[in-house]
GROMACS .gro file of C-alpha atoms in nm:
model
  250
    1MET     CA    1   0.000   0.000   0.000
    2LYS     CA    2   0.141   0.337  -0.103
    3THR     CA    3   0.097   0.612   0.156
    4TYR     CA    4   0.078   0.981   0.068
    5ILE     CA    5   0.085   1.262   0.323
    6ILE     CA    6  -0.016   1.593   0.166
    7THR     CA    7  -0.049   1.928   0.340
    8GLY     CA    8  -0.269   2.203   0.200
    9ALA     CA    9  -0.471   1.926   0.037
   10SER     CA   10  -0.808   2.101   0.008
   11LYS     CA   11  -0.729   2.336  -0.280
   12GLY     CA   12  -0.484   2.427  -0.553
   13LEU     CA   13  -0.182   2.205  -0.612
   14GLY     CA   14  -0.245   2.002  -0.296
   15LYS     CA   15  -0.599   1.916  -0.402
   16GLY     CA   16  -0.484   1.828  -0.753
   17LEU     CA   17  -0.212   1.600  -0.620
   18ALA     CA   18  -0.448   1.437  -0.368
   19GLU     CA   19  -0.686   1.351  -0.650
   20GLN     CA   20  -0.395   1.197  -0.843
   21CYS     CA   21  -0.297   0.985  -0.543
   22MET     CA   22  -0.647   0.872  -0.443
   23LYS     CA   23  -0.642   0.531  -0.609
   24LYS     CA   24  -0.775   0.199  -0.485
   25GLY     CA   25  -0.528   0.032  -0.252
   26ASN     CA   26  -0.352   0.356  -0.157
   27CYS     CA   27  -0.370   0.549   0.170
   28CYS     CA   28  -0.387   0.929   0.165
   29ILE     CA   29  -0.331   1.127   0.483
   30LEU     CA   30  -0.456   1.473   0.395
   31LEU     CA   31  -0.404   1.790   0.596
   32ALA     CA   32  -0.591   2.118   0.561
   33ARG     CA   33  -0.785   2.360   0.778
   34SER     CA   34  -1.107   2.208   0.641
   35PHE     CA   35  -1.237   1.986   0.359
   36SER     CA   36  -1.554   2.037   0.157
   37GLN     CA   37  -1.822   1.768   0.146
   38GLU     CA   38  -1.776   1.758  -0.231
   39PHE     CA   39  -1.411   1.667  -0.181
   40LYS     CA   40  -1.498   1.393   0.069
   41ASP     CA   41  -1.767   1.254  -0.163
   42PHE     CA   42  -1.511   1.232  -0.445
   43ALA     CA   43  -1.266   1.054  -0.215
   44LYS     CA   44  -1.525   0.790  -0.124
   45ILE     CA   45  -1.574   0.673  -0.481
   46THR     CA   46  -1.200   0.630  -0.546
   47GLY     CA   47  -1.162   0.327  -0.319
   48CYS     CA   48  -0.865   0.491  -0.150
   49LYS     CA   49  -0.824   0.489   0.227
   50VAL     CA   50  -0.837   0.857   0.323
   51ILE     CA   51  -0.746   0.999   0.663
   52TYR     CA   52  -0.837   1.364   0.718
   53ILE     CA   53  -0.642   1.578   0.961
   54GLU     CA   54  -0.799   1.920   0.998
   55ALA     CA   55  -0.540   2.157   1.138
   56ASP     CA   56  -0.407   2.508   1.093
   57LEU     CA   57  -0.036   2.446   1.048
   58SER     CA   58   0.042   2.814   1.102
   59ILE     CA   59  -0.037   2.754   1.471
   60PRO     CA   60   0.254   2.563   1.632
   61HIS     CA   61   0.053   2.348   1.874
   62GLU     CA   62  -0.182   2.240   1.593
   63ALA     CA   63   0.117   2.153   1.376
   64GLU     CA   64   0.262   1.946   1.661
   65LYS     CA   65  -0.067   1.760   1.710
   66ALA     CA   66  -0.086   1.691   1.336
   67ALA     CA   67   0.272   1.561   1.340
   68ALA     CA   68   0.185   1.325   1.627
   69LYS     CA   69  -0.115   1.188   1.435
   70ILE     CA   70   0.098   1.134   1.125
   71SER     CA   71   0.360   0.959   1.336
   72SER     CA   72   0.105   0.705   1.459
   73HIS     CA   73  -0.009   0.628   1.105
   74LEU     CA   74   0.346   0.592   0.975
   75GLN     CA   75   0.396   0.292   1.201
   76ASP     CA   76   0.162   0.099   0.970
   77ALA     CA   77   0.340   0.193   0.647
   78THR     CA   78   0.447  -0.115   0.452
   79ASP     CA   79   0.531   0.007   0.103
   80GLU     CA   80   0.619   0.340  -0.059
   81VAL     CA   81   0.567   0.650   0.156
   82TYR     CA   82   0.555   1.011   0.037
   83LEU     CA   83   0.538   1.338   0.232
   84ILE     CA   84   0.444   1.643   0.025
   85ASN     CA   85   0.483   1.966   0.221
   86ASN     CA   86   0.262   2.185   0.005
   87ALA     CA   87   0.083   2.421   0.246
   88GLY     CA   88   0.210   2.777   0.235
   89MET     CA   89   0.115   3.144   0.238
   90ILE     CA   90   0.238   3.449   0.047
   91ASP     CA   91   0.144   3.708   0.310
   92PRO     CA   92   0.261   3.943   0.442
   93ILE     CA   93   0.315   4.131   0.115
   94LYS     CA   94   0.482   4.438   0.261
   95PRO     CA   95   0.830   4.588   0.264
   96ALA     CA   96   1.046   4.534   0.571
   97GLY     CA   97   0.957   4.792   0.832
   98GLN     CA   98   0.585   4.752   0.768
   99LEU     CA   99   0.541   4.384   0.858
  100GLY     CA  100   0.275   4.295   1.114
  101ARG     CA  101   0.400   4.058   1.384
  102GLU     CA  102   0.102   3.823   1.376
  103THR     CA  103   0.105   3.765   0.999
  104LEU     CA  104   0.484   3.742   0.997
  105GLU     CA  105   0.473   3.477   1.268
  106LYS     CA  106   0.211   3.276   1.076
  107SER     CA  107   0.428   3.292   0.764
  108MET     CA  108   0.731   3.162   0.953
  109ASN     CA  109   0.528   2.884   1.112
  110LEU     CA  110   0.345   2.767   0.799
  111ASN     CA  111   0.619   2.807   0.540
  112PHE     CA  112   0.911   2.685   0.748
  113LEU     CA  113   0.844   2.544   1.094
  114ALA     CA  114   0.553   2.312   1.004
  115PRO     CA  115   0.726   2.138   0.711
  116VAL     CA  116   1.041   2.097   0.919
  117LEU     CA  117   0.841   1.939   1.202
  118LEU     CA  118   0.671   1.697   0.963
  119MET     CA  119   1.001   1.607   0.794
  120ASN     CA  120   1.157   1.540   1.132
  121VAL     CA  121   0.878   1.299   1.226
  122PHE     CA  122   0.884   1.134   0.883
  123ILE     CA  123   1.259   1.066   0.890
  124SER     CA  124   1.256   0.953   1.253
  125GLN     CA  125   0.968   0.708   1.207
  126LEU     CA  126   1.093   0.557   0.882
  127GLU     CA  127   1.472   0.557   0.914
  128ASP     CA  128   1.483   0.181   0.984
  129LYS     CA  129   1.227   0.082   0.719
  130ASP     CA  130   1.349  -0.059   0.390
  131MET     CA  131   1.107   0.101   0.144
  132LYS     CA  132   1.086   0.394  -0.094
  133LYS     CA  133   1.063   0.710   0.118
  134VAL     CA  134   1.026   1.051  -0.043
  135VAL     CA  135   0.986   1.404   0.094
  136VAL     CA  136   0.882   1.683  -0.144
  137ASN     CA  137   0.900   2.039  -0.019
  138VAL     CA  138   0.700   2.264  -0.249
  139SER     CA  139   0.928   2.558  -0.312
  140SER     CA  140   0.944   2.864  -0.535
  141GLY     CA  141   1.185   3.068  -0.742
  142ALA     CA  142   1.148   3.313  -0.452
  143ALA     CA  143   1.360   3.072  -0.246
  144LEU     CA  144   1.654   3.153  -0.471
  145ARG     CA  145   1.626   3.528  -0.530
  146PRO     CA  146   1.495   3.838  -0.349
  147ILE     CA  147   1.164   3.991  -0.460
  148SER     CA  148   1.064   4.332  -0.329
  149GLY     CA  149   0.762   4.308  -0.098
  150TRP     CA  150   0.810   3.937  -0.039
  151SER     CA  151   1.075   3.952   0.233
  152ALA     CA  152   0.887   3.704   0.454
  153TYR     CA  153   0.797   3.464   0.172
  154CYS     CA  154   1.145   3.468   0.016
  155SER     CA  155   1.310   3.419   0.354
  156THR     CA  156   1.090   3.131   0.468
  157LYS     CA  157   1.118   2.953   0.134
  158ALA     CA  158   1.496   3.006   0.133
  159GLY     CA  159   1.514   2.861   0.484
  160LEU     CA  160   1.316   2.555   0.379
  161GLU     CA  161   1.536   2.515   0.071
  162MET     CA  162   1.850   2.506   0.285
  163PHE     CA  163   1.689   2.263   0.529
  164THR     CA  164   1.600   2.041   0.231
  165ARG     CA  165   1.957   2.042   0.103
  166THR     CA  166   2.106   1.983   0.446
  167ALA     CA  167   1.871   1.698   0.535
  168ALA     CA  168   1.939   1.541   0.194
  169LEU     CA  169   2.314   1.568   0.257
  170GLU     CA  170   2.272   1.393   0.591
  171GLN     CA  171   2.087   1.109   0.421
  172LYS     CA  172   2.401   1.017   0.226
  173SER     CA  173   2.534   0.843   0.536
  174ALA     CA  174   2.202   0.673   0.621
  175LYS     CA  175   2.174   0.299   0.567
  176LEU     CA  176   1.817   0.326   0.435
  177GLN     CA  177   1.794   0.668   0.274
  178VAL     CA  178   1.502   0.907   0.247
  179SER     CA  179   1.490   1.100  -0.081
  180ILE     CA  180   1.436   1.470  -0.008
  181ILE     CA  181   1.374   1.719  -0.290
  182SER     CA  182   1.233   2.064  -0.360
  183PHE     CA  183   0.975   2.126  -0.630
  184SER     CA  184   0.893   2.465  -0.779
  185PRO     CA  185   0.546   2.462  -0.939
  186GLY     CA  186   0.591   2.800  -1.107
  187ILE     CA  187   0.300   3.037  -1.159
  188MET     CA  188  -0.035   2.859  -1.123
  189ASP     CA  189  -0.395   2.978  -1.143
  190THR     CA  190  -0.464   2.955  -0.770
  191GLY     CA  191  -0.582   3.164  -0.478
  192MET     CA  192  -0.223   3.261  -0.404
  193GLN     CA  193  -0.195   3.428  -0.745
  194GLU     CA  194  -0.523   3.611  -0.680
  195ARG     CA  195  -0.376   3.745  -0.357
  196ILE     CA  196  -0.059   3.855  -0.538
  197ARG     CA  197  -0.259   4.042  -0.802
  198SER     CA  198  -0.463   4.217  -0.533
  199ALA     CA  199  -0.153   4.358  -0.361
  200GLU     CA  200  -0.105   4.734  -0.372
  201GLU     CA  201   0.178   4.849  -0.599
  202ARG     CA  202   0.327   5.048  -0.313
  203ASP     CA  203   0.371   4.717  -0.129
  204PHE     CA  204   0.464   4.499  -0.426
  205ALA     CA  205   0.657   4.656  -0.713
  206ASP     CA  206   0.594   4.364  -0.953
  207SER     CA  207   0.215   4.382  -0.922
  208ALA     CA  208   0.158   4.479  -1.287
  209MET     CA  209   0.379   4.195  -1.410
  210PHE     CA  210   0.178   3.934  -1.221
  211LYS     CA  211  -0.149   4.081  -1.347
  212GLY     CA  212  -0.003   4.043  -1.695
  213TYR     CA  213   0.061   3.672  -1.640
  214LYS     CA  214  -0.312   3.623  -1.583
  215GLU     CA  215  -0.421   3.845  -1.872
  216GLN     CA  216  -0.183   3.668  -2.112
  217GLY     CA  217  -0.299   3.321  -2.006
  218LEU     CA  218   0.043   3.223  -1.872
  219LEU     CA  219  -0.077   3.063  -1.549
  220ARG     CA  220  -0.062   2.684  -1.546
  221THR     CA  221  -0.352   2.487  -1.401
  222PRO     CA  222  -0.300   2.303  -1.071
  223VAL     CA  223  -0.420   1.987  -1.248
  224LEU     CA  224  -0.136   2.001  -1.502
  225VAL     CA  225   0.128   2.078  -1.240
  226SER     CA  226   0.002   1.806  -1.004
  227GLU     CA  227   0.018   1.551  -1.288
  228LYS     CA  228   0.381   1.642  -1.355
  229LEU     CA  229   0.468   1.627  -0.984
  230TYR     CA  230   0.299   1.287  -0.953
  231GLN     CA  231   0.506   1.157  -1.245
  232LEU     CA  232   0.823   1.304  -1.096
  233ILE     CA  233   0.797   1.140  -0.755
  234HIS     CA  234   0.724   0.800  -0.906
  235GLN     CA  235   1.029   0.792  -1.130
  236ASN     CA  236   1.296   0.539  -1.041
  237LYS     CA  237   1.572   0.777  -0.942
  238LEU     CA  238   1.537   1.114  -0.770
  239GLU     CA  239   1.848   1.322  -0.712
  240ASN     CA  240   1.861   1.381  -0.339
  241GLY     CA  241   1.857   1.749  -0.246
  242LYS     CA  242   1.775   1.868  -0.597
  243PHE     CA  243   1.555   2.169  -0.673
  244TYR     CA  244   1.319   2.046  -0.947
  245ASP     CA  245   1.143   2.312  -1.154
  246ILE     CA  246   0.815   2.255  -1.339
  247LYS     CA  247   0.974   2.417  -1.646
  248GLU     CA  248   1.208   2.117  -1.671
  249LEU     CA  249   0.915   1.875  -1.676
  250ILE     CA  250   0.687   2.018  -1.945
   0.00000   0.00000   0.00000
């Protein structure tokens, strides 16, 4: 039985990937703040075992509880196991000096602390199991370069990117390795892009450029990107620590 753990699974890329993974004989452990009845009805007809964990991962104690629940389910894993850290937030979109503490803290928790906590549990629980074990941290080009107005987003994604590389490096000396990669989905037609386009130009200098992406039809669908990610993680050989970009896969 293949087991998939997906955060941010109720919408966007996470939802698209969950629908790819929900096949008969598989187990999907899905995390989100809430799930629609329509989503649950779809899951029922797939024949997949689905475990819902409703949690706000931007709140540390909820992230810790979610990690504990995942840990208990990982004990039953017998075949391939995948952790996809997809949940994230773009806010606060403000220049440094104008960042609100509460939103900044949520950004740090959701974009960095929560995926690190889940990775830590995943590696700890599975280090002695001889099976395919894969961690995917959904990243961004913003992890690799500064973007004005995105100081929090760039910093948290950069932090997660370095954690990914470091953890992957550590796995070289492990007897039964976990494959740990980053995946950049590029610009997708999601709620995050809506939020970016709604940002004031005084807060986000590239506002017009992102509006242009939408107007020119350059945004990829979450369905397409999730299909490519699904194909990627099931290939025979992943390069540990690599930053995979959607542009390389289409």
